CSV table of C-alpha atoms in Angstrom, one decimal:
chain,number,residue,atom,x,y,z
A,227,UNK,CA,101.3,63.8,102.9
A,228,UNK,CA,104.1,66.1,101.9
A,229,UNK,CA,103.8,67.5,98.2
A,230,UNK,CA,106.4,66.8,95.6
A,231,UNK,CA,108.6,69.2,94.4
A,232,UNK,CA,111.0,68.9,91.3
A,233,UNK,CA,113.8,72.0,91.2
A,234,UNK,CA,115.5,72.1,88.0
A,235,UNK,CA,118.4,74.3,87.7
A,236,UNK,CA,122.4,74.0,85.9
A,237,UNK,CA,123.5,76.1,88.6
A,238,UNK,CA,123.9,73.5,92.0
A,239,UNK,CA,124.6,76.6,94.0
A,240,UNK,CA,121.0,77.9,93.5
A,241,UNK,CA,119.5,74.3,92.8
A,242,UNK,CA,120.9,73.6,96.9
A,243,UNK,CA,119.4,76.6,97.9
A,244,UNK,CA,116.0,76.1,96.6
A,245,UNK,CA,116.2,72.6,97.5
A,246,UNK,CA,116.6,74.1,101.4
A,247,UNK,CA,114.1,76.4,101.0
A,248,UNK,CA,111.3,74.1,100.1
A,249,UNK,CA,112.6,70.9,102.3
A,250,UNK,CA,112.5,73.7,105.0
A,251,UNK,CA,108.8,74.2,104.5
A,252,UNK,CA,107.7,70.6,104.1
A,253,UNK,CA,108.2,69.6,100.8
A,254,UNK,CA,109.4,66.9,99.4
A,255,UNK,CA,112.1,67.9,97.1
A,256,UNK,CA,114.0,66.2,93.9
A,257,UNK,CA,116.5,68.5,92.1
A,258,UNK,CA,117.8,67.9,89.4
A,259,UNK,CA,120.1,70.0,87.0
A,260,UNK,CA,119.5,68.2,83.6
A,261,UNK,CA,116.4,69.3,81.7
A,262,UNK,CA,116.5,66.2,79.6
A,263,UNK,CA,116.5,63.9,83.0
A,264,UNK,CA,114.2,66.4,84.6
A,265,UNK,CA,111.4,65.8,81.6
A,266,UNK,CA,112.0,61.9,82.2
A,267,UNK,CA,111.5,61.9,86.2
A,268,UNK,CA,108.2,64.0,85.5
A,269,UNK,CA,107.0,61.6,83.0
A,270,UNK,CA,107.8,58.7,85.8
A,271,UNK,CA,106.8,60.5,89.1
A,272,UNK,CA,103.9,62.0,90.6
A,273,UNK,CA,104.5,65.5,90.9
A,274,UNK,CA,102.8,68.3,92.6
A,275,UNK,CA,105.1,71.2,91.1
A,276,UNK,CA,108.0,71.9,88.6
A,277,UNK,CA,110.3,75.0,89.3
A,278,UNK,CA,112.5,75.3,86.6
A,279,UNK,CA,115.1,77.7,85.7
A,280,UNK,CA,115.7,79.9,82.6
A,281,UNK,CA,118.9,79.7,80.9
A,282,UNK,CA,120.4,76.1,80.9
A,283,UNK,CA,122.7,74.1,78.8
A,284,UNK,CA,120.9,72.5,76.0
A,285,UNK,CA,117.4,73.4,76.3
A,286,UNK,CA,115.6,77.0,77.4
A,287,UNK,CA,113.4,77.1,80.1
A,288,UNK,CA,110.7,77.9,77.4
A,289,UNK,CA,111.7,75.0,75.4
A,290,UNK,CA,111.1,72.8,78.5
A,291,UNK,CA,108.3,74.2,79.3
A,292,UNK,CA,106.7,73.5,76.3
A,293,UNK,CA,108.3,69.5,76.1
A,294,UNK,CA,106.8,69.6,79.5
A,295,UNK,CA,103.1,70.6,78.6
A,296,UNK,CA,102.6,68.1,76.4
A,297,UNK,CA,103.9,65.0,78.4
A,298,UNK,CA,101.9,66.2,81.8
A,299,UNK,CA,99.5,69.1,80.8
A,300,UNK,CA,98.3,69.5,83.9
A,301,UNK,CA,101.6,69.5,86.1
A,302,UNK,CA,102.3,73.2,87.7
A,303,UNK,CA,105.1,75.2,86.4
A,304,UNK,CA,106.7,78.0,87.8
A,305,UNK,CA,110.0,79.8,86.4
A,306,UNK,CA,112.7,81.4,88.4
A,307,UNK,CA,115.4,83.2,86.5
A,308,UNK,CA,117.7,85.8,86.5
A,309,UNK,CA,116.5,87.6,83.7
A,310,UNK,CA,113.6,87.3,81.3
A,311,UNK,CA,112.3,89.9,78.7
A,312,UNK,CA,108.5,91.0,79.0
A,313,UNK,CA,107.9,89.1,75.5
A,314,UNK,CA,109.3,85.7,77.1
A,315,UNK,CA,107.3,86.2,80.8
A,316,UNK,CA,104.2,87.0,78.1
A,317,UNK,CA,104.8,83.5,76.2
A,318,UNK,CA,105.4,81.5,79.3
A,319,UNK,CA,102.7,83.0,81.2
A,320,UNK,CA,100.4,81.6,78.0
A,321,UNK,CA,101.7,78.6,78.1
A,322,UNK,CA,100.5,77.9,81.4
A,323,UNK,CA,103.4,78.4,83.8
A,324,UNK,CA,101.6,79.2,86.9
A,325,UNK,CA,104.2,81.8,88.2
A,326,UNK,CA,107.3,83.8,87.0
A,327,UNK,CA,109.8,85.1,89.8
A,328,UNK,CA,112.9,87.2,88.7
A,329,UNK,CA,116.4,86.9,90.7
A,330,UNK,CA,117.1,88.5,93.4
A,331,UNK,CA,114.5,85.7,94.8
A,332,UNK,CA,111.7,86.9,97.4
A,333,UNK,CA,111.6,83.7,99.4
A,334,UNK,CA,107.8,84.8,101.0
A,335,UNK,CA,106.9,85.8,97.5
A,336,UNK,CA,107.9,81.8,96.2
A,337,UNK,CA,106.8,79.9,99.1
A,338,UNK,CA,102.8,81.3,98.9
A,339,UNK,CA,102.5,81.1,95.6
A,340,UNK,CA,104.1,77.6,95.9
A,341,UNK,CA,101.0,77.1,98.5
A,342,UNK,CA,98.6,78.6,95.8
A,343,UNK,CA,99.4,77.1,93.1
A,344,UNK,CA,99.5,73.3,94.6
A,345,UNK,CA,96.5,74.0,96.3
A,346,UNK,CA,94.5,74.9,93.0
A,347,UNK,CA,96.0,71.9,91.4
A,348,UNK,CA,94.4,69.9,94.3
A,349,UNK,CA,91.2,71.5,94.1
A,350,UNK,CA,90.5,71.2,90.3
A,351,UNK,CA,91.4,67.7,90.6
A,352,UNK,CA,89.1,67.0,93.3
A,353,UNK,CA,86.3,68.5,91.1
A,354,UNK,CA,86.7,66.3,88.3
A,355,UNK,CA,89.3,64.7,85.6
A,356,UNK,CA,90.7,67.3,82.8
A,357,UNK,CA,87.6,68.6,80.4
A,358,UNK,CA,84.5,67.8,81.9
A,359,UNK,CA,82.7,70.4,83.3
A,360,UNK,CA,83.5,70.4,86.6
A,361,UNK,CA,87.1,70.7,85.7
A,362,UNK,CA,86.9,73.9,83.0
A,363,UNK,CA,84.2,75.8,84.3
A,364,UNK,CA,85.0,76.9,87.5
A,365,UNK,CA,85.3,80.6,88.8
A,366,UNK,CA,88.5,79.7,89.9
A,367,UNK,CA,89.6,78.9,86.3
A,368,UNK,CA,87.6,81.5,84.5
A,369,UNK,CA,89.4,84.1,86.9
A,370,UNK,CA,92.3,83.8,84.9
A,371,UNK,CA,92.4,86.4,81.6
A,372,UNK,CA,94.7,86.7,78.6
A,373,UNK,CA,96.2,90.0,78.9
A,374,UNK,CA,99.9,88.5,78.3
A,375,UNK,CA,100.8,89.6,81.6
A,376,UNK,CA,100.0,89.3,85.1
A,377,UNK,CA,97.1,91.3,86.8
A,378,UNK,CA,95.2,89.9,90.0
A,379,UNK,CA,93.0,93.1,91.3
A,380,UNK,CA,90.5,92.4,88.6
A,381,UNK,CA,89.5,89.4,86.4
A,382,UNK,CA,89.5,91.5,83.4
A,383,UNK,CA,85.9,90.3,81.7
A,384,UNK,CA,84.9,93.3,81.2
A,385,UNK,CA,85.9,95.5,78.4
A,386,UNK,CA,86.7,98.5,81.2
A,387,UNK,CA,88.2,96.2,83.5
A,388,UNK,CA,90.5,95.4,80.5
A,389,UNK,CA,91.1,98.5,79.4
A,390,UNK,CA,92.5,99.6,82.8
A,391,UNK,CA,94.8,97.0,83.0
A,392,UNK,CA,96.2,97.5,79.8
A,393,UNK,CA,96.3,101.2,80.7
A,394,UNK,CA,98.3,100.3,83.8
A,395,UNK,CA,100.2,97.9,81.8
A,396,UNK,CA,101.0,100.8,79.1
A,397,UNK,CA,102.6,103.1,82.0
A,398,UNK,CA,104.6,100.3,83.4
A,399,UNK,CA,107.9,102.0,83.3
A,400,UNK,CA,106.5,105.6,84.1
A,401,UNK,CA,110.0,106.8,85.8
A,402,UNK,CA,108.7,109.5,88.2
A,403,UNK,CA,104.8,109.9,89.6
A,404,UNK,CA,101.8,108.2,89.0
A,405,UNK,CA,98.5,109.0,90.2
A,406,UNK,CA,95.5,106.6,91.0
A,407,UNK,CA,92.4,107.5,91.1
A,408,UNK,CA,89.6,105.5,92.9
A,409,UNK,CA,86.8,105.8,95.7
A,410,UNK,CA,86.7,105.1,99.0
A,411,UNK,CA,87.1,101.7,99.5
A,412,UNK,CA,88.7,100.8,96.4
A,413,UNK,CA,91.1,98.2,95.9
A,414,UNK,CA,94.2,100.7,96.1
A,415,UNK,CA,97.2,98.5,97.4
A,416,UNK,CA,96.2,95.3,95.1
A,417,UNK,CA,96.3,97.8,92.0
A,418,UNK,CA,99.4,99.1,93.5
A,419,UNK,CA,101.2,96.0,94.1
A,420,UNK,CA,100.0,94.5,90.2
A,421,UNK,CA,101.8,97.5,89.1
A,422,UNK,CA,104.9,96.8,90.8
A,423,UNK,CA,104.7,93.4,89.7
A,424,UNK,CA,104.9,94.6,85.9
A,425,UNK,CA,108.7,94.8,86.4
A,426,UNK,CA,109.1,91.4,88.6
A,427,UNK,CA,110.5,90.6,91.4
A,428,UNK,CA,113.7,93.1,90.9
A,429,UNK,CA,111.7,96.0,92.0
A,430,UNK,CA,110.9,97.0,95.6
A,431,UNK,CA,107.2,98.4,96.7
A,432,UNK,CA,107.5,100.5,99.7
A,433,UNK,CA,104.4,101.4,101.6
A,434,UNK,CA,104.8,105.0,103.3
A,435,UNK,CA,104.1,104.6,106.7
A,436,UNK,CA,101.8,107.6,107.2
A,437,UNK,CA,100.8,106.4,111.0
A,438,UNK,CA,104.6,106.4,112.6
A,439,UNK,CA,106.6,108.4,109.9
A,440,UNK,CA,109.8,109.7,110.5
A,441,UNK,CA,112.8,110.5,107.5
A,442,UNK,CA,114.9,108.1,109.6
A,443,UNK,CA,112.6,105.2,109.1
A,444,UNK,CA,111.9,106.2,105.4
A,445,UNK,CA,115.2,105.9,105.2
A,446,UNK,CA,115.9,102.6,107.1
A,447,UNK,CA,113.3,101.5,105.0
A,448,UNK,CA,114.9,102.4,101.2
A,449,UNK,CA,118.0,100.7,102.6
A,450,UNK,CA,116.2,97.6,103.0
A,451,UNK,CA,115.6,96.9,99.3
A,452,UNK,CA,119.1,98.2,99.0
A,453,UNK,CA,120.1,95.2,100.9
A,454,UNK,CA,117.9,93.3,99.0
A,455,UNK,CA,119.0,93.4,95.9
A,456,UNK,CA,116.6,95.8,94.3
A,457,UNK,CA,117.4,97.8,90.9
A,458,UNK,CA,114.5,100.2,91.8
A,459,UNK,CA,112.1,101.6,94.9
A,460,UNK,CA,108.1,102.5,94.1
A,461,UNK,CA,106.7,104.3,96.9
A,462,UNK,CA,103.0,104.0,97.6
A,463,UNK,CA,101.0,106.7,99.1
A,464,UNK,CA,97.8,105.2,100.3
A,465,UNK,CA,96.4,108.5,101.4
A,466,UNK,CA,97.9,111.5,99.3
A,467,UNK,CA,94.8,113.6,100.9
A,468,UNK,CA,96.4,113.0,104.5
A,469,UNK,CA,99.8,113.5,103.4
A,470,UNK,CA,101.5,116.0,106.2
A,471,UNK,CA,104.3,118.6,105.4
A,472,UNK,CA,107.1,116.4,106.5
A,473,UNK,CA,106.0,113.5,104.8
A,474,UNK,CA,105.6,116.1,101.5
A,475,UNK,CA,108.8,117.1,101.7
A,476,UNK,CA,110.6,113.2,102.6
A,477,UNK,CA,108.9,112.2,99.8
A,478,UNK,CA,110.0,115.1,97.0
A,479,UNK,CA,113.6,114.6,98.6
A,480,UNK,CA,113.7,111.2,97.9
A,481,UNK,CA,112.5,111.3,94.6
A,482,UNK,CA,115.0,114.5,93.6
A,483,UNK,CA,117.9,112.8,95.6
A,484,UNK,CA,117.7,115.6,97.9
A,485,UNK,CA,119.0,116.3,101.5
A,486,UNK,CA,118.8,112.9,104.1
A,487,UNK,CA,118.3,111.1,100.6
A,488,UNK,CA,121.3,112.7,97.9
A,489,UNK,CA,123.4,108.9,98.7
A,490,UNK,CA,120.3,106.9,97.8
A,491,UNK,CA,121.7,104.6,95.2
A,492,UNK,CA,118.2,103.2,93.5
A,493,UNK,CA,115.7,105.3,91.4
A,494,UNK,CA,113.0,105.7,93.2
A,495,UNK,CA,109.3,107.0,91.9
A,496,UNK,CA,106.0,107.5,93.2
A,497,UNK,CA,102.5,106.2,93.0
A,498,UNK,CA,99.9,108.3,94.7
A,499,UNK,CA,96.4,107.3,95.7
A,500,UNK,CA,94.1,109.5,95.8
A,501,UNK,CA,89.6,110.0,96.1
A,502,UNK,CA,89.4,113.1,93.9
A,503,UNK,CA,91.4,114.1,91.0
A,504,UNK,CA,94.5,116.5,91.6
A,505,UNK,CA,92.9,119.7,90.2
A,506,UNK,CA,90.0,119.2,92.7
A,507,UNK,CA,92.4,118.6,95.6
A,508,UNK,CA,94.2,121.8,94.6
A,509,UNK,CA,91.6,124.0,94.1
A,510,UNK,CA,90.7,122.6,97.3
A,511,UNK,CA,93.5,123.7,98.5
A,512,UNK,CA,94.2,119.6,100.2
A,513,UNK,CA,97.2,119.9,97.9
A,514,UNK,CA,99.5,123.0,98.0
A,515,UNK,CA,101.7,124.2,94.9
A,516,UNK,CA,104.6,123.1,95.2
A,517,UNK,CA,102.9,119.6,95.5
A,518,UNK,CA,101.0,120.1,92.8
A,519,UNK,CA,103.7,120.7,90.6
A,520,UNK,CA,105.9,118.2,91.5
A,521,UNK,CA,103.1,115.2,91.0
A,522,UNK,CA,102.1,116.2,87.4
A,523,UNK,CA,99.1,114.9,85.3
A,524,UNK,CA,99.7,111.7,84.9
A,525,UNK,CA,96.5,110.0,86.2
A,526,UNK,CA,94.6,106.8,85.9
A,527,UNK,CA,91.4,105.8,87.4
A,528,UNK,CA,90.2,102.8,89.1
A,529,UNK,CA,87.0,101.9,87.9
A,530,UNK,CA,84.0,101.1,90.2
A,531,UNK,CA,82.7,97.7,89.9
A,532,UNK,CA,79.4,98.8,89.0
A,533,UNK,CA,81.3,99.1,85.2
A,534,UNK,CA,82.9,95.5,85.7
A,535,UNK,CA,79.1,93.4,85.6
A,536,UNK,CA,80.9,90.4,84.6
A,537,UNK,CA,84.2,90.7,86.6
A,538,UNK,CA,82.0,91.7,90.1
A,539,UNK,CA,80.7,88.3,90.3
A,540,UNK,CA,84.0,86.3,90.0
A,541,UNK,CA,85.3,89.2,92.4
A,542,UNK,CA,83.0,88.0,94.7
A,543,UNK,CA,83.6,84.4,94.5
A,544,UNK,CA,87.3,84.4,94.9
A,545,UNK,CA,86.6,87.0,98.4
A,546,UNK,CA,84.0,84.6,99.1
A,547,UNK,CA,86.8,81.6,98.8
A,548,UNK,CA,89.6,83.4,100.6
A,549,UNK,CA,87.4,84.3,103.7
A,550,UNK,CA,86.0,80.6,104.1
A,551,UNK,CA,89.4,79.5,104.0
A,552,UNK,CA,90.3,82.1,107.3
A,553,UNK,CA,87.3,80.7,108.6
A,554,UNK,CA,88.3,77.3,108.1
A,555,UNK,CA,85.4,75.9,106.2
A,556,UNK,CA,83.9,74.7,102.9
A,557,UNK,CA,83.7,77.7,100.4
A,558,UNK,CA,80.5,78.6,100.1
A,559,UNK,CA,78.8,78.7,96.6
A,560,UNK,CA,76.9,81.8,95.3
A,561,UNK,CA,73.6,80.4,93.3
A,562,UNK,CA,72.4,81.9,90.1
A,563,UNK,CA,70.5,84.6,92.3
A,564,UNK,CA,72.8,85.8,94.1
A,565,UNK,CA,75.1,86.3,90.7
A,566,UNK,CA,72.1,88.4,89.2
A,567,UNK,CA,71.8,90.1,92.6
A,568,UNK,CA,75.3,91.6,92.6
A,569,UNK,CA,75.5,92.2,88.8
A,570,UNK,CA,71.4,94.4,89.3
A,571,UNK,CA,72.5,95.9,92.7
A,572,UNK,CA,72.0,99.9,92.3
A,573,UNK,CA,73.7,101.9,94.2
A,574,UNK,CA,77.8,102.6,95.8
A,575,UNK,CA,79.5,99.3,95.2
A,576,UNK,CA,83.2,99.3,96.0
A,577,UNK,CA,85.9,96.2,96.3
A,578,UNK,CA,85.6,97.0,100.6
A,579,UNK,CA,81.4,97.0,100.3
A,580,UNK,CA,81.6,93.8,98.4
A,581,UNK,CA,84.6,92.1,101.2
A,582,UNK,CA,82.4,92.8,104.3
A,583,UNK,CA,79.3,91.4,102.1
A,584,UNK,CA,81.1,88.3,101.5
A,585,UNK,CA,82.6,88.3,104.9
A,586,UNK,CA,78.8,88.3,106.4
A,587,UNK,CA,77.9,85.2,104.5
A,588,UNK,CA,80.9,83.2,105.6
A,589,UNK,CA,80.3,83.8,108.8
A,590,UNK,CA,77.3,82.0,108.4
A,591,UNK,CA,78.6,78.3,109.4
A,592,UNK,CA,75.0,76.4,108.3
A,593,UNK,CA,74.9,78.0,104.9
A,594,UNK,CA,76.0,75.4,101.7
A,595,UNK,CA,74.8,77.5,99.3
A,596,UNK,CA,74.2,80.6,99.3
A,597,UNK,CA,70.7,81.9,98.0
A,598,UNK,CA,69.0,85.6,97.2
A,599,UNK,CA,67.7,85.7,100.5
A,600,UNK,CA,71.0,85.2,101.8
A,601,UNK,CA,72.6,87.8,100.4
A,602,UNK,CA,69.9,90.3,100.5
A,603,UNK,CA,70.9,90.1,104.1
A,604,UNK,CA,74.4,90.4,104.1
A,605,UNK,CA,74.1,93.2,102.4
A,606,UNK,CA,71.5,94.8,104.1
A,607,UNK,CA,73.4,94.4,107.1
A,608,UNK,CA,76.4,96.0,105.7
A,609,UNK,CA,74.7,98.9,104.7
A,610,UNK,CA,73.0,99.2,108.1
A,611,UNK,CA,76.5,99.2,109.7
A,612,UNK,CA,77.2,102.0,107.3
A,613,UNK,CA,73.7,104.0,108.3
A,614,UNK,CA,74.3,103.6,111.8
A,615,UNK,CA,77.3,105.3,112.3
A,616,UNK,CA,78.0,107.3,109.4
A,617,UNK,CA,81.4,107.0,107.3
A,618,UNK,CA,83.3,107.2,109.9
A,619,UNK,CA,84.0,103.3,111.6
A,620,UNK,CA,84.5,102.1,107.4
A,621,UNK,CA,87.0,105.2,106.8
A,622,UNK,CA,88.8,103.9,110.2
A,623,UNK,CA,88.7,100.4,109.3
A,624,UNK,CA,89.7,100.4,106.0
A,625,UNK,CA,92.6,102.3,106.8
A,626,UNK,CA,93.5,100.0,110.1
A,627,UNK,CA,93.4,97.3,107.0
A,628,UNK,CA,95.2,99.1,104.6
A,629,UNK,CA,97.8,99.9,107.3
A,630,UNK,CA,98.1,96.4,108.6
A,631,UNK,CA,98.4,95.1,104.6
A,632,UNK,CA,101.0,97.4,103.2
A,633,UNK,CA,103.3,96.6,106.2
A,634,UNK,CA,102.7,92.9,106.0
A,635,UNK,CA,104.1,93.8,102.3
A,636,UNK,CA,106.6,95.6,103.6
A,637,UNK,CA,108.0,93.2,106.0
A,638,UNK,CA,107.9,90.4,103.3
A,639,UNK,CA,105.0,88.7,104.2
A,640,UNK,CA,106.4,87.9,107.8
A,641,UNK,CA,103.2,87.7,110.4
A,642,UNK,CA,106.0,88.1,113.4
A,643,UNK,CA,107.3,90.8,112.0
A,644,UNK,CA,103.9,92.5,110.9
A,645,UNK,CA,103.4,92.2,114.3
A,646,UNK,CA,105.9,93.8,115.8
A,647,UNK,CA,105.9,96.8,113.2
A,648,UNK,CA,102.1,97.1,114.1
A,649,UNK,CA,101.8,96.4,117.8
A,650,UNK,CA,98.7,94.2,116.4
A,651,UNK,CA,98.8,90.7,117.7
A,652,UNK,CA,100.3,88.0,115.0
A,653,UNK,CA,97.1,85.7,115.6
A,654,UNK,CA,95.4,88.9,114.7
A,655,UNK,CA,97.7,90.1,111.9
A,656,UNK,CA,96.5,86.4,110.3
A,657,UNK,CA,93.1,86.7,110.5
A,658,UNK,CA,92.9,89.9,109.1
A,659,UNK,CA,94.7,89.3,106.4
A,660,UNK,CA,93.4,85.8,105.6
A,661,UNK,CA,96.8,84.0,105.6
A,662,UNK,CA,95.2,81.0,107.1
């Protein structure tokens, strides 16, 4: 049965093309463009979703929001607008609204956490009705933090998982490099794309193709957020260690509006990823001087999960959730055990170690719950993987995923065109990902 969709929005423009957009993909759609008659249809309909706009005659968006709340606490909200300040996207995202998207609209962007969002709603309801048990104290649920702003690489319970958020948070509008600092097979993309998120949807996140670079796709590639809308360009370097000396030199041109790139109408800045720190690279001589100077100090590290104890078990369970869903089957539950395993594991334990963990469990289809034994050998055949053949197959798969990822970002979350970019079947490009 298609889900139900309310659009409320003054502007009928917009409210008709959101109302296309979503009937397109199989909702059931009502728009309205009164927020008083929108707040009586939700009071006498069965809803799955509310997407509301901002500014409208007679009542805010945060006004309805909170008129809202309190006649159907549990309906999803999410708030498209054409400008909100950070203090209103921190009050809304408190008051529950589920997801805040900023105008130019990402379309992709809308529709999955449309999917997300209604999906959650489904599956708390399934477990039981609003304040027992079942209902508050899932992972899922406790997932959720109260930073005042949005951050979905880590859950935040710990204090240094918190910290680093805030950290990032802090250097939100950094205007020219930033580096990150993390091991191999940290989360790097994830904590690149929260960043980008800090400024909404108006800000573009482009990937550096490392594998098939060339300053005429670079710049193909600017022009594209040009096109769409953008006020501003951060380019990710996923591998600042593997950089090579026309990539260097694209990437300082772009930045100082320089050569190909002097017409480039956006600002643009940098965010570098990197295993080591950038002294240690220099002195290495991995980074050259001119390099050197032109990324400056500002760095921030990723911490390992071995810090996060209580984040690494909800970690866990959502990768654990995700890759049943790919598989197509019940998530599988982690019991008390297999909690106190991962938070006593000693030893390297990055967010890639704990994904091919969890990926080894799922692909267990008899399992229900998963017990110590269970684990123990998930992980004991992860690390045997890892024994067998040195570094070397993780170093190329994480990068084949990291690859694959930052163009399916790039592309807008098209598997066709992800595809094409990356000669890597869309079935594939699906599976990978987890987009099933």
């Amino acid at each position: 049965m298609a889900k139900n969709i309310l659009i409320l929005d003054d502007d009928a423009d917009f409210n008709t093309l959101l109302t296309d957009v979503f009937s397109q993909a199989g909702y059931d759609v009502t728009p309205v463009q009164s927020p008083i008659k929108a707040l009586e249809l939700a009071q006498a309909q069965e809803l799955d979703l509310v997407v509301t706009d901002h500014r409208m005659p007679g009542m805010t968006g945060t006004e309805f929001v909170r008129k809202l709340k309190v006649a159907k606490p549990n309906l999803p909200i999410i708030m498209v607008s054409g400008y909100l300040d950070n203090d209103t996207i921190r009050e809304l995202i408190a008051s529950g609204v589920g997801g805040v998207f900023l105008k130019p609209l990402n379309i992709f962007s809308l529709l999955k956490k449309t999917s997300e969002i209604i999906s959650a709603g489904i599956k708390n309801a399934a477990s039981g009705p609003a304040g027992s048990p079942a209902a508050t104290g899932t992972e899922t649920e406790e997932f959720r933090h109260n930073l005042g702003f949005a951050f979905e690489s880590f859950p935040c319970k710990s204090p240094t998982a918190a910290a680093f958020a805030k950290s990032l948070h802090a250097l939100r509008d950094f205007k020219s490099n930033l580096l990150l600092i993390g091991e191999l097979g940290a989360n790097f993309l994830g904590v690149c794309h929260d960043m980008v998120m800090f400024s909404g949807e108006r800000e573009g996140l482009l990937v550096l193709d490392q594998k098939n670079f060339s300053v005429r796709k670079l710049a193909d590639d600017l022009h594209q957020h040009v096109i769409a809308g953008r006020n501003r360009v951060t380019i990710v370097v996923l591998s600042t260690e593997a950089l090579r000396p026309a990539e260097r030199e694209a990437i300082i041109s772009v930045a100082r509006k320089e050569r190909d790139f002097g017409a480039f109408p956006l600002p643009v800045r940098i965010l570098f990823c990197m295993r080591e720190e950038l002294d240690s690279l220099y002195m290495k001589g991995v980074v050259d001087e001119n390099l050197y100077i032109f990324m400056g100090t500002a760095e921030v590290k990723i911490p390992q999960l071995r810090s996060c104890p209580d984040d690494l078990v909800l970690m866990a369970d959502r990768i654990m959730r995700d890759e049943c869903k790919r598989l197509g089957r019940v998530p599988l539950r982690l019991d008390a055990d297999c909690k106190r395993f991962l938070r006593e594991l000693q030893g390297p334990l990055t967010h890639n170690d704990l994904r091919e963990t969890m990926a080894s469990l799922a692909a267990s289809p008899e399992l229900k719950v998963a017990r110590l034994p269970d684990i123990q050998a998930a992980h004991e055949s992860r690390t045997a993987v890892g024994r067998n053949t040195v570094p070397l197959r993780r170093v190329l798969e994480n990068a084949r995923l990291d690859y694959i990822g930052a163009v399916h970002l790039l592309s807008g979350e098209n598997p066709i065109e992800t595809s094409r970019l990356t000669g890597v079947d869309a079935d594939q490009v699906v599976e990978t990902l987890g987009l099933k």
